[in-house]
Coordinates of C-alpha atoms in Angstrom, one line a residue:
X32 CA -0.7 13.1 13.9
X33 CA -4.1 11.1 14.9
X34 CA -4.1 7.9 13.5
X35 CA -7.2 5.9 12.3
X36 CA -7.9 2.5 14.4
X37 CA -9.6 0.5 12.3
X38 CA -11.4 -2.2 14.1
X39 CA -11.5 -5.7 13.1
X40 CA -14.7 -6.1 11.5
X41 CA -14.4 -2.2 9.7
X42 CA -11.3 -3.8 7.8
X43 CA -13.2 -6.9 6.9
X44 CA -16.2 -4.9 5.6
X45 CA -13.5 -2.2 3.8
X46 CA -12.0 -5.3 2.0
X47 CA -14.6 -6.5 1.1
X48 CA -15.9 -3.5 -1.0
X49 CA -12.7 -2.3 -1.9
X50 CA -9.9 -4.6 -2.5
X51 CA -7.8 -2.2 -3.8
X52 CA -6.8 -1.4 -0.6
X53 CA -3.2 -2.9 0.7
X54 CA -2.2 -4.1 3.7
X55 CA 1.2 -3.6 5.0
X56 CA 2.0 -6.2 7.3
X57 CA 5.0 -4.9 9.6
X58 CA 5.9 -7.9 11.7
X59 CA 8.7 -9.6 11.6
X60 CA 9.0 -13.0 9.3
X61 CA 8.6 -15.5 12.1
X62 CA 5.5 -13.8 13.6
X63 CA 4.5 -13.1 10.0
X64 CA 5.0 -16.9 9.0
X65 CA 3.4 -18.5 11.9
X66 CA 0.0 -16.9 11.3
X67 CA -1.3 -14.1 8.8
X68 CA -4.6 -12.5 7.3
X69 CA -6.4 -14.7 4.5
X70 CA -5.9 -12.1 1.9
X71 CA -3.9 -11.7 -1.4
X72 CA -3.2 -8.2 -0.6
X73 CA -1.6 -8.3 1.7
X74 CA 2.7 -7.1 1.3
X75 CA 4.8 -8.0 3.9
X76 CA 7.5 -5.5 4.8
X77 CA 9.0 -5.5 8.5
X78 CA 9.1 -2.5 10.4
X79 CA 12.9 -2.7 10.4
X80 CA 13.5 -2.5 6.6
X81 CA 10.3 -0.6 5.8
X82 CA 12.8 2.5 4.9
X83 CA 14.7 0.6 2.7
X84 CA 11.4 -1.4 1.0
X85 CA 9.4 1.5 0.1
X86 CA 10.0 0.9 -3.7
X87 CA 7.8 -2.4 -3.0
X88 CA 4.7 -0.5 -2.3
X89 CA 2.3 0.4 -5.6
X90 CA 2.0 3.5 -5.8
X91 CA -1.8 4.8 -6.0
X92 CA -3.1 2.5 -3.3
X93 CA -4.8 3.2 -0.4
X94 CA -2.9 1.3 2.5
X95 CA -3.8 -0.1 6.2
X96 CA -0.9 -0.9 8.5
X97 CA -0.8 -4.4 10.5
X98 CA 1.7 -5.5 13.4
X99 CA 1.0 -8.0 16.2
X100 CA -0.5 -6.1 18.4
X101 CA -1.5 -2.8 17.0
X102 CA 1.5 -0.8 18.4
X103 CA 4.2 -0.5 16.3
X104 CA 1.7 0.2 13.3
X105 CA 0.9 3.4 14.7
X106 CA 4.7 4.5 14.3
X107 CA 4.4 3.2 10.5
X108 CA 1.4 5.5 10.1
X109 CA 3.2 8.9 10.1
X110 CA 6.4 7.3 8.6
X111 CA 4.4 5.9 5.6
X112 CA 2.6 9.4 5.3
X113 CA 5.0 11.5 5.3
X114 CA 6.9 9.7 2.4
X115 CA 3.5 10.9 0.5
X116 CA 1.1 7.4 1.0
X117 CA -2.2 7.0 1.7
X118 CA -2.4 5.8 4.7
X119 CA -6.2 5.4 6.0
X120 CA -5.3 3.7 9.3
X121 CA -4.1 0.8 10.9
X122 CA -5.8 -2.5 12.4
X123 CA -6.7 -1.7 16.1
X124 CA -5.2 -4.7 18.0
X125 CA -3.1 -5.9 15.3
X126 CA -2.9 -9.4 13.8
X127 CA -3.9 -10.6 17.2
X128 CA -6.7 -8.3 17.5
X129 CA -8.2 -9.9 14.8
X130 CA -7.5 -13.1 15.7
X131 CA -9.3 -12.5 19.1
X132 CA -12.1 -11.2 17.4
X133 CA -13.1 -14.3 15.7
X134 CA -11.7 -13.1 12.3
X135 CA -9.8 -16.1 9.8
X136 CA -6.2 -16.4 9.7
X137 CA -4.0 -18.6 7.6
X138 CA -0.6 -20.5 8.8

């Protein structure tokens, strides 16, 4: 399956004139709680429970997949889409990628 990077400022732009889309943010809590994206929707759900979380996602929304680096979001891609999400991509880089890009975070 080809996943969809979505690039830093993309998501901002995306967010901005849709903010029905979700974020699922994948990293763990003490990455996740040291530093995150400034946005409300935003659902934290690490990689290692996501299986057992899924009830936690709305249904109906169209989703982007965060980690740290952009890596392990590409294995939530296929996971998530198989289990019938809509799953437009993940955020190339991660968390730090848009970080490095000059992008807002919030501690």
């Amino acid at each position: 399956m080809r996943v969809n990077l979505i690039k830093p400022d993309e998501l901002e732009k995306t967010l901005e004139a849709d903010p029905t889309f979700l974020i699922i943010d994948i990293r763990d809590d003490d990455v996740y709680s040291a530093m995150r994206l400034p946005y409300e929707n935003v659902l934290h759900l690490p990689l290692a429970y996501l299986e057992e979380k899924l009830s936690e996602i709305p249904e109906g929304k169209k989703l982007i997949i965060a980690c740290h680096y952009g890596k392990q979001s590409i294995t939530a891609v296929p996971y998530l889409s198989s289990k019938g999400y809509d799953v437009q991509g993940c955020l190339d880089g991660g968390i730090m990628g848009w970080q490095k890009a000059g992008k807002p975070v919030r501690n």
